[in-house]
Coordinates of C-alpha atoms and ligand atoms in Angstrom, one line a residue:
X27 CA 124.4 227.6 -129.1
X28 CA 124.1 224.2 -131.2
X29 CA 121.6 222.2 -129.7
X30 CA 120.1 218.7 -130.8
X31 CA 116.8 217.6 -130.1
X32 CA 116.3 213.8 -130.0
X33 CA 112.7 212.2 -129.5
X34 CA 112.4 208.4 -129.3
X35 CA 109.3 206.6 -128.8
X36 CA 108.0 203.4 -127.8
X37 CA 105.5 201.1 -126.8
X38 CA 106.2 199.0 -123.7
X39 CA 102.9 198.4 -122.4
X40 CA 99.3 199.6 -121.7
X41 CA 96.1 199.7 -119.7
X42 CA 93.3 197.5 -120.7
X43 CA 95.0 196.5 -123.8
X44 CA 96.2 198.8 -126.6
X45 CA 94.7 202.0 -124.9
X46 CA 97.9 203.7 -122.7
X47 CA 100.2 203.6 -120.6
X48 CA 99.4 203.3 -116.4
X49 CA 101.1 206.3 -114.4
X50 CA 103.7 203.8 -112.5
X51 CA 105.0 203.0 -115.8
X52 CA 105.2 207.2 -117.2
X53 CA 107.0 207.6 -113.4
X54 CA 109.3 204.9 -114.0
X55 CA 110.2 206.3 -117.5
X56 CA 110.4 209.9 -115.9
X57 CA 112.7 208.8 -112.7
X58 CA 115.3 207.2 -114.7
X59 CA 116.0 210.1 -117.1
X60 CA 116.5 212.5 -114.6
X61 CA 118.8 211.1 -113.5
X62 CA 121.0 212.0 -116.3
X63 CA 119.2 215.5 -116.5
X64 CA 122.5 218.5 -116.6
X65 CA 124.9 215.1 -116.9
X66 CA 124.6 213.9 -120.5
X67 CA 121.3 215.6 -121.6
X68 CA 120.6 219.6 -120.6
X69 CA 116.5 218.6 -120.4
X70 CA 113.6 216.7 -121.0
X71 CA 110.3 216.4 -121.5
X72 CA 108.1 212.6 -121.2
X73 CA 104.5 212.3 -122.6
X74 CA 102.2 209.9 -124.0
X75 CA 100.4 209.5 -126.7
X76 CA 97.6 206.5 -127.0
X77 CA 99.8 203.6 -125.8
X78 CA 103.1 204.8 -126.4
X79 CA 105.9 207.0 -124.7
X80 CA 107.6 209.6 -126.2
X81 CA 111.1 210.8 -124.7
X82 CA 111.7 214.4 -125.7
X83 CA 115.7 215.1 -124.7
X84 CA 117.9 218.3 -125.7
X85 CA 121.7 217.8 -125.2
X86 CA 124.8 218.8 -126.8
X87 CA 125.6 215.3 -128.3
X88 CA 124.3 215.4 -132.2
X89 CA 122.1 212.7 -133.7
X90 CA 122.7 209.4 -133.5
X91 CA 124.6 209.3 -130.5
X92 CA 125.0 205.9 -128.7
X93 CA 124.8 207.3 -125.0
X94 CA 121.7 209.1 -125.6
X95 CA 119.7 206.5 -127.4
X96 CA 121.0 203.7 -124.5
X97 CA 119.8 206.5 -122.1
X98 CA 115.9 206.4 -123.8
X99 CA 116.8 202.3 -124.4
X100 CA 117.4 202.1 -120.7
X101 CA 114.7 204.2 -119.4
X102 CA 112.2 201.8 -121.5
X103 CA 113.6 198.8 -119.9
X104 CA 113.0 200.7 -116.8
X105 CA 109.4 201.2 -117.6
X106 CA 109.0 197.6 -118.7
X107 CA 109.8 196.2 -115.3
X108 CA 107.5 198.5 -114.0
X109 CA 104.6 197.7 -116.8
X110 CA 105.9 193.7 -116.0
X111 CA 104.7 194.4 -112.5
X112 CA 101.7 195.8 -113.1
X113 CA 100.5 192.8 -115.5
X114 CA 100.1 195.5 -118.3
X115 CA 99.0 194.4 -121.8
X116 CA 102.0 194.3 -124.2
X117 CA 104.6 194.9 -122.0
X118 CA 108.0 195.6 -123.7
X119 CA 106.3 195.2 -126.5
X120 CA 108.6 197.7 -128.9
X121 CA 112.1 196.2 -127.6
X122 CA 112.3 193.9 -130.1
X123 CA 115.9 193.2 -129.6
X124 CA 117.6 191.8 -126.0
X125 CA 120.8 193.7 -126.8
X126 CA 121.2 197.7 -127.3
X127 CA 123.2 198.1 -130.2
X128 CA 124.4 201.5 -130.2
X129 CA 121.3 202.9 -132.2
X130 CA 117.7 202.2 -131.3
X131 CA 117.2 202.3 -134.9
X132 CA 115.3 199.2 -136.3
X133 CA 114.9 197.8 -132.7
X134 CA 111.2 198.7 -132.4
X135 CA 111.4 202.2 -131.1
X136 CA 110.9 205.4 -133.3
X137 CA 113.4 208.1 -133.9
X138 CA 113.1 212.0 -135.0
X139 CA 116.5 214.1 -134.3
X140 CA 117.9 217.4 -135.0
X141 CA 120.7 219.5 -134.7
X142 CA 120.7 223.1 -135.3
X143 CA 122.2 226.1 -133.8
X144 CA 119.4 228.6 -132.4
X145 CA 117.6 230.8 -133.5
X146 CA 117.1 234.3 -131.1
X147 CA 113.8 232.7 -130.1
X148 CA 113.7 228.6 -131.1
X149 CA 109.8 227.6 -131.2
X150 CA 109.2 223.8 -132.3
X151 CA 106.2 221.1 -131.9
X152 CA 106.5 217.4 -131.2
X153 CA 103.9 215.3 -133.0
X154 CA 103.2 211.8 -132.2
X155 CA 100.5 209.7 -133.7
X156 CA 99.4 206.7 -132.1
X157 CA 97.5 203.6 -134.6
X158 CA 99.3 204.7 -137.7
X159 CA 102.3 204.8 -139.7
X160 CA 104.9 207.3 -140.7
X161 CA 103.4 208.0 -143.9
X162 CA 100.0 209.3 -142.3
X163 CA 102.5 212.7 -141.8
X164 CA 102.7 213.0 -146.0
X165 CA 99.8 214.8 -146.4
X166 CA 99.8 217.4 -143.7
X167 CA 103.9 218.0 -144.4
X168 CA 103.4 218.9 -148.4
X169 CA 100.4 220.8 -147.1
X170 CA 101.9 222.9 -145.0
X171 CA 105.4 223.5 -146.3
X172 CA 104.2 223.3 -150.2
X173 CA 100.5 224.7 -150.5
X174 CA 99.9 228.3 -150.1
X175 CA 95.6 226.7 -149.5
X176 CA 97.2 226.2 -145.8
X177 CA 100.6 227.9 -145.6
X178 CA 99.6 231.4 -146.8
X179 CA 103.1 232.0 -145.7
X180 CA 104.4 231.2 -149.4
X181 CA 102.4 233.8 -151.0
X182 CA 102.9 236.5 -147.8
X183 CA 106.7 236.3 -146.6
X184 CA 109.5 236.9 -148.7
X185 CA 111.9 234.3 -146.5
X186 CA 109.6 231.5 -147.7
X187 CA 109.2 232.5 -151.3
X188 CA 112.1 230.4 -152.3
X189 CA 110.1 226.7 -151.0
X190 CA 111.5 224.7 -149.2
X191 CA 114.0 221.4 -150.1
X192 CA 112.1 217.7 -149.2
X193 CA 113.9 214.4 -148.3
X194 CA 111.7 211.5 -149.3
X195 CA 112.5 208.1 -148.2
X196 CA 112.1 204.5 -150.0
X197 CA 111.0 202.3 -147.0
X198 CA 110.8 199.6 -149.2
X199 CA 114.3 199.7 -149.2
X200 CA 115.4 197.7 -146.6
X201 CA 119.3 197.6 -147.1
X202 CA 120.1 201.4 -147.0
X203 CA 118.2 204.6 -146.5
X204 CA 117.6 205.2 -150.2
X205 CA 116.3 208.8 -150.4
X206 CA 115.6 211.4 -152.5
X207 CA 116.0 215.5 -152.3
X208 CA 113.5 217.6 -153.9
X209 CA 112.6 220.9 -154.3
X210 CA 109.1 222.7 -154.3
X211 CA 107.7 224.5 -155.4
X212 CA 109.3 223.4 -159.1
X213 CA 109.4 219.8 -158.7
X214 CA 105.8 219.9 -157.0
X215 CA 104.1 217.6 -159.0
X216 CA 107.1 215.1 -158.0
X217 CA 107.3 215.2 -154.6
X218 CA 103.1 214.7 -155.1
X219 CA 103.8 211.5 -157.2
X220 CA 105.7 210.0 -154.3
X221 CA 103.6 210.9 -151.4
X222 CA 100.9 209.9 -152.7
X223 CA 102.0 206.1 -151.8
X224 CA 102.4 206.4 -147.7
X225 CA 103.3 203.0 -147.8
X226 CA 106.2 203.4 -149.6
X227 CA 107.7 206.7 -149.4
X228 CA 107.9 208.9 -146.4
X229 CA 109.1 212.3 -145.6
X230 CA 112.5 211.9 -143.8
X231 CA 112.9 215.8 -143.1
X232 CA 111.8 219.2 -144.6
X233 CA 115.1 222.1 -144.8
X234 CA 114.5 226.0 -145.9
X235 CA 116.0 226.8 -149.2
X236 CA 116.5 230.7 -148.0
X237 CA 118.6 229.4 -145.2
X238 CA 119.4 225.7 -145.6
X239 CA 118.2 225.6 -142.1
X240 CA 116.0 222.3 -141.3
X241 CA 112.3 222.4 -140.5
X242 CA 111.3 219.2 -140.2
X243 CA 113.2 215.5 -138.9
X244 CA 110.6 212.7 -138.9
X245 CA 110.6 208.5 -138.3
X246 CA 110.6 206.5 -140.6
X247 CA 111.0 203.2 -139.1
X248 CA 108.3 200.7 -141.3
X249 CA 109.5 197.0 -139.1
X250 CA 106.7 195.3 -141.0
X251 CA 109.1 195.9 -143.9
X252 CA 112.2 195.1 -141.7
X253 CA 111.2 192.2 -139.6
X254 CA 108.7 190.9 -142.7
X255 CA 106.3 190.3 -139.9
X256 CA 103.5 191.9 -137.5
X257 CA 105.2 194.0 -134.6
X258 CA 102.5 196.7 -134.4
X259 CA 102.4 199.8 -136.5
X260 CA 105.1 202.6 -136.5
X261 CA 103.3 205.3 -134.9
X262 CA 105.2 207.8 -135.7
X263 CA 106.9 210.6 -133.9
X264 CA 108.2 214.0 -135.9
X265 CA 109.3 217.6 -134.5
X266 CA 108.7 220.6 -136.7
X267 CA 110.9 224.1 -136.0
X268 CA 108.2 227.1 -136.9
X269 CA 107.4 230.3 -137.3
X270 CA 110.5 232.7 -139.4
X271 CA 111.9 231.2 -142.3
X272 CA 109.6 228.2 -141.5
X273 CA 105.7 228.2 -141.8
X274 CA 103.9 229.5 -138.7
X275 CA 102.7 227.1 -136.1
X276 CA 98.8 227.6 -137.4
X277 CA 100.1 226.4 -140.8
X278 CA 101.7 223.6 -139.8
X279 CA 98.2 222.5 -137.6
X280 CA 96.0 223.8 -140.2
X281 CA 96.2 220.5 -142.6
X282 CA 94.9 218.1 -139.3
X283 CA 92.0 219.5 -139.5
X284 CA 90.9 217.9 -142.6
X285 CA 91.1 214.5 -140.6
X286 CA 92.6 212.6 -143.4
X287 CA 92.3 209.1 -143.9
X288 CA 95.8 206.7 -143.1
X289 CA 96.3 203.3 -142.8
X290 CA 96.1 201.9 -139.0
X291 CA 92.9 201.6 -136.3
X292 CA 92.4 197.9 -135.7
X293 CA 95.4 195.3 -135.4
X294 CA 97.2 198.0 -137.7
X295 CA 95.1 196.7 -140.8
X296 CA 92.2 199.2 -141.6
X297 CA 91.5 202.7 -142.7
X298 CA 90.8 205.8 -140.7
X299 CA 91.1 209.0 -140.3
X300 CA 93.6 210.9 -138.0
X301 CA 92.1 212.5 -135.3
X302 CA 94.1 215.7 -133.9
X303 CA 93.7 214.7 -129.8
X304 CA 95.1 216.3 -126.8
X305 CA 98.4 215.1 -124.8
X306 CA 98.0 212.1 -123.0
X307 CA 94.8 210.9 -124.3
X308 CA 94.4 207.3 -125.1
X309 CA 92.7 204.8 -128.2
X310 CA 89.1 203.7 -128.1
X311 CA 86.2 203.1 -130.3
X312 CA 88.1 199.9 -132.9
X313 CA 91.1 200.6 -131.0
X314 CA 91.1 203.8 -132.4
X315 CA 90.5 205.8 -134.2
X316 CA 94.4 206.8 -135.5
X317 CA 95.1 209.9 -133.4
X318 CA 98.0 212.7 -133.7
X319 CA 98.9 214.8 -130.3
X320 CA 101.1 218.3 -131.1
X321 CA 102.9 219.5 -128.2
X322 CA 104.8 223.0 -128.6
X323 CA 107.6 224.0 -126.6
X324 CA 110.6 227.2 -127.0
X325 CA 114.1 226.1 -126.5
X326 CA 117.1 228.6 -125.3
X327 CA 120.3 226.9 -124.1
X328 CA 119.1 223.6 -124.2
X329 CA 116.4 224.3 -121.7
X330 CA 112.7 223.8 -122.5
X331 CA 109.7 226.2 -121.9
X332 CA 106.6 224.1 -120.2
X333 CA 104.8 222.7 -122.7
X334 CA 101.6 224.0 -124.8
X335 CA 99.1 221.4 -126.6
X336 CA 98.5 222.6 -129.3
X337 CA 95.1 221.0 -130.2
X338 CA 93.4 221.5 -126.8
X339 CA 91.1 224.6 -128.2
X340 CA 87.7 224.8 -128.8
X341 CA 88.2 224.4 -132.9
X342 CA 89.6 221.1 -132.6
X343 CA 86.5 219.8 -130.9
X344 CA 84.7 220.9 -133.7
X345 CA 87.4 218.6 -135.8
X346 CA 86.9 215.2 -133.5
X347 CA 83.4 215.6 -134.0
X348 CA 83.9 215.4 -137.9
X349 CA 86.4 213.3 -137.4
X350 CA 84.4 210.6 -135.3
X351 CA 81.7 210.9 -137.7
X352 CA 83.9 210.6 -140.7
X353 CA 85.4 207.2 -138.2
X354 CA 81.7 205.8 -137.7
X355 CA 80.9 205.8 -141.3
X356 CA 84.1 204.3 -142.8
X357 CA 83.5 201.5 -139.9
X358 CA 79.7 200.9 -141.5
X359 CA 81.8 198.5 -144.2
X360 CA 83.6 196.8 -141.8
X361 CA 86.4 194.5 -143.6
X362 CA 85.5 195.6 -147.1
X363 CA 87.7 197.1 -149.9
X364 CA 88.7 200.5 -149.0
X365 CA 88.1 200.0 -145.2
X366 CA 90.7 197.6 -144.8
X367 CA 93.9 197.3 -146.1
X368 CA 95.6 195.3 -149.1
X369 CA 96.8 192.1 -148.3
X370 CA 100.1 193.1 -148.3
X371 CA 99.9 195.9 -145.4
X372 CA 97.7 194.0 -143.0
X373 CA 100.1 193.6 -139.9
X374 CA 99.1 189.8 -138.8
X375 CA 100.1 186.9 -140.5
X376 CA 97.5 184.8 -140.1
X377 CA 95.6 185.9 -143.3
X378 CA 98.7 184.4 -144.8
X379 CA 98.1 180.9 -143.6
X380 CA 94.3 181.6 -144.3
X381 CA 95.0 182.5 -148.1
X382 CA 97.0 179.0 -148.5
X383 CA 94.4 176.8 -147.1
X384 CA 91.5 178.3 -149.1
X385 CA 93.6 178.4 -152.5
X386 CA 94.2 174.7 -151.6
X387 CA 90.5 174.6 -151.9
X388 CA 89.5 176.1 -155.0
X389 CA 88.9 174.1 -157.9
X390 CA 88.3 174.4 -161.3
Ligands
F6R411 C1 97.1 198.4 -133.4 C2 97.0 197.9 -132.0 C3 95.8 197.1 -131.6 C4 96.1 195.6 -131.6 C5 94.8 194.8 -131.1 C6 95.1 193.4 -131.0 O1 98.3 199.0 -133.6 O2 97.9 198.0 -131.2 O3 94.7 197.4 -132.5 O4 96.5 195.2 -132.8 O5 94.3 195.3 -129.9 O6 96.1 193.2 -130.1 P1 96.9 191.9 -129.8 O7 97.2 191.2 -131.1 O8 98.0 192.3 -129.0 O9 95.8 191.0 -129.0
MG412 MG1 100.4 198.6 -128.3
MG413 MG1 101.0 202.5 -130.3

């Protein structure tokens, strides 16, 4: 059976600041999308993730489609009124625009889709990464689907020795999605030279080259290079088929634990390192640090399995504690070079206005 999975994320609110959302606001999320559960969507699955929601929906409607993006739209406004209520700290804070447009595209909200038909047994993880940006999934992705270091698959299975096909998206761009398709393992050094910049180019989505099948669909959404000013960062939301043609879920997981450093933490504007955190946990220490939740499911007929997180295990406590260490000391240099981002990726304007009145100032 062709299925599509759609997740769409956003923040419309939170306890005690940035930190997450209250339960009255995850209920009123939950209560108004099943409503619609065996109508237009065949299931669904709500979580959070630091301060935002994710809405995890399978239906029989392909990507893109207007009634299931106004259905998560809707079901945000829902949770607004709710977070309104409650005097929570940013409410509707993601809804950037009054009207739904037919697309929640660009109007604040994240977007990973994906239609496929099947497989005999259909396992897949969500990610969603709270205090980041889409790049901060670069690393891990060529990790995993291009280095046999993590994904000993390339070197062990003959329906991955063939690599696997990337699409690599110019956020910069801001009139079109300008991407690019290439091919590891031959054009490795390539895809490297782009993804090193997470700024400005982003893994869209990740296809098989045995069976042309997709593995990967991931946001991309950068509105600080759409609405040319601070709206919070993209934390972005991805979902990842595994296991079979694809790598196996330990290889896509294995790259987190380095705990590599993205741009994020604080007001969007520093450096930290992403912190692989169980479902539902929230943002702390400098509004931080950046975390990632992985939540894995099996789909048959549309229908969901309960879900499994996948970084609640003893090892990954092993990787916070490195990862909180490798937090505290990139934190010792507070607002200086590295720890803080270039002037033109810090998310609030005000530097701007700071800049003009101190150049104003010099003399010679
Ligand atoms: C980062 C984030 C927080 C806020 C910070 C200030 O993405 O959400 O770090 O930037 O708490 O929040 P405001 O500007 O809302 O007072
Ligand atoms: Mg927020
Ligand atoms: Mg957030």
């Amino acid at each position: 059976m062709k299925v599509t999975l759609s997740v769409i994320k956003a923040d419309i609110g939170s306890l005690a600041g940035h930190i997450r959302p209250s339960r009255a606001l995850m209920e009123a999320v939950q209560e108004h999308i099943d409503g619609e559960k065996g109508k237009l969507i065949l299931d669904y699955y709500i979580s959070s993730t630091g301060d935002d929601v994710a809405i995890l929906l399978t239906h029989q409607a392909g990507t893109g489609n207007p009634a299931v993006h106004k259905l998560a739209w809707d079901a945000f406004l829902s949770g607004t009124k709710t977070a309104k209520a409650q005097g929570l700290y940013g409410a509707g804070q993601d809804l950037l625009s009054d009207a739904f447009s037919g697309n929640v595209k660009g109007m604040g909200p994240a977007v990973a889709e994906m239609e496929f038909e099947e497989r005999e047994a259909e396992p897949f993880v969500l990610f969603a990464a709270d205090k980041t940006d889409p790049g901060a999934y670069n690393l891990p992705l060529y990790l995993s689907f291009a280095d046999p270091m993590h994904c000993s698959g390339l070197i062990l299975s003959p329906k991955m020795s063939k690599g696997f096909k990337f699409v690599i998206m110019d956020v910069e761009y801001t009139e079109a999605d300008r991407v690019i398709e290439l091919n590891s393992p031959e054009e490795l050094y390539d895809i490297a030279a782009l993804l090193r910049d997470n700024e400005r180019f982003v893994v869209a989505g990740i296809y098989s080259r045995e069976t042309g099948e997709q593995a990967v669909a991931a946001s991309t959404t950068r509105l600080h290079n759409i609405a040319g000013k601070y709206t919070g960062k993209d934390d972005p939301i991805m979902l990842v088929r595994v296991q079979g043609v694809f790598p196996a879920t330990g290889e896509i997981l294995s790259p987190y634990s380095i705990g590599h450093y993205v741009a994020g933490f604080m007001r969007g504007s520093h450096t930290g390192p992403l912190m692989p955190v169980k479902i539902g946990c929230g943002t702390s220490f400098f509004d931080g640090p950046p975390i990632v939740t992985a939540t894995g499911f099996c789909v048959r007929g549309g229908k969901l399995t309960e879900p499994v997180d996948c970084f609640d295990h003893p090892y990954w406590d092993y990787i916070r504690e490195k990862v909180a260490r490798k937090s505290t000391e990139i934190r010792e240099q507070g607002f200086s070079g590295a720890a803080m981002l270039p002037y033109s990726e810090l998310e609030y304007g005000g530097i701007v206005e700071k800049m003009k009145y101190l150049d104003r100032k010099f003399s010679c």
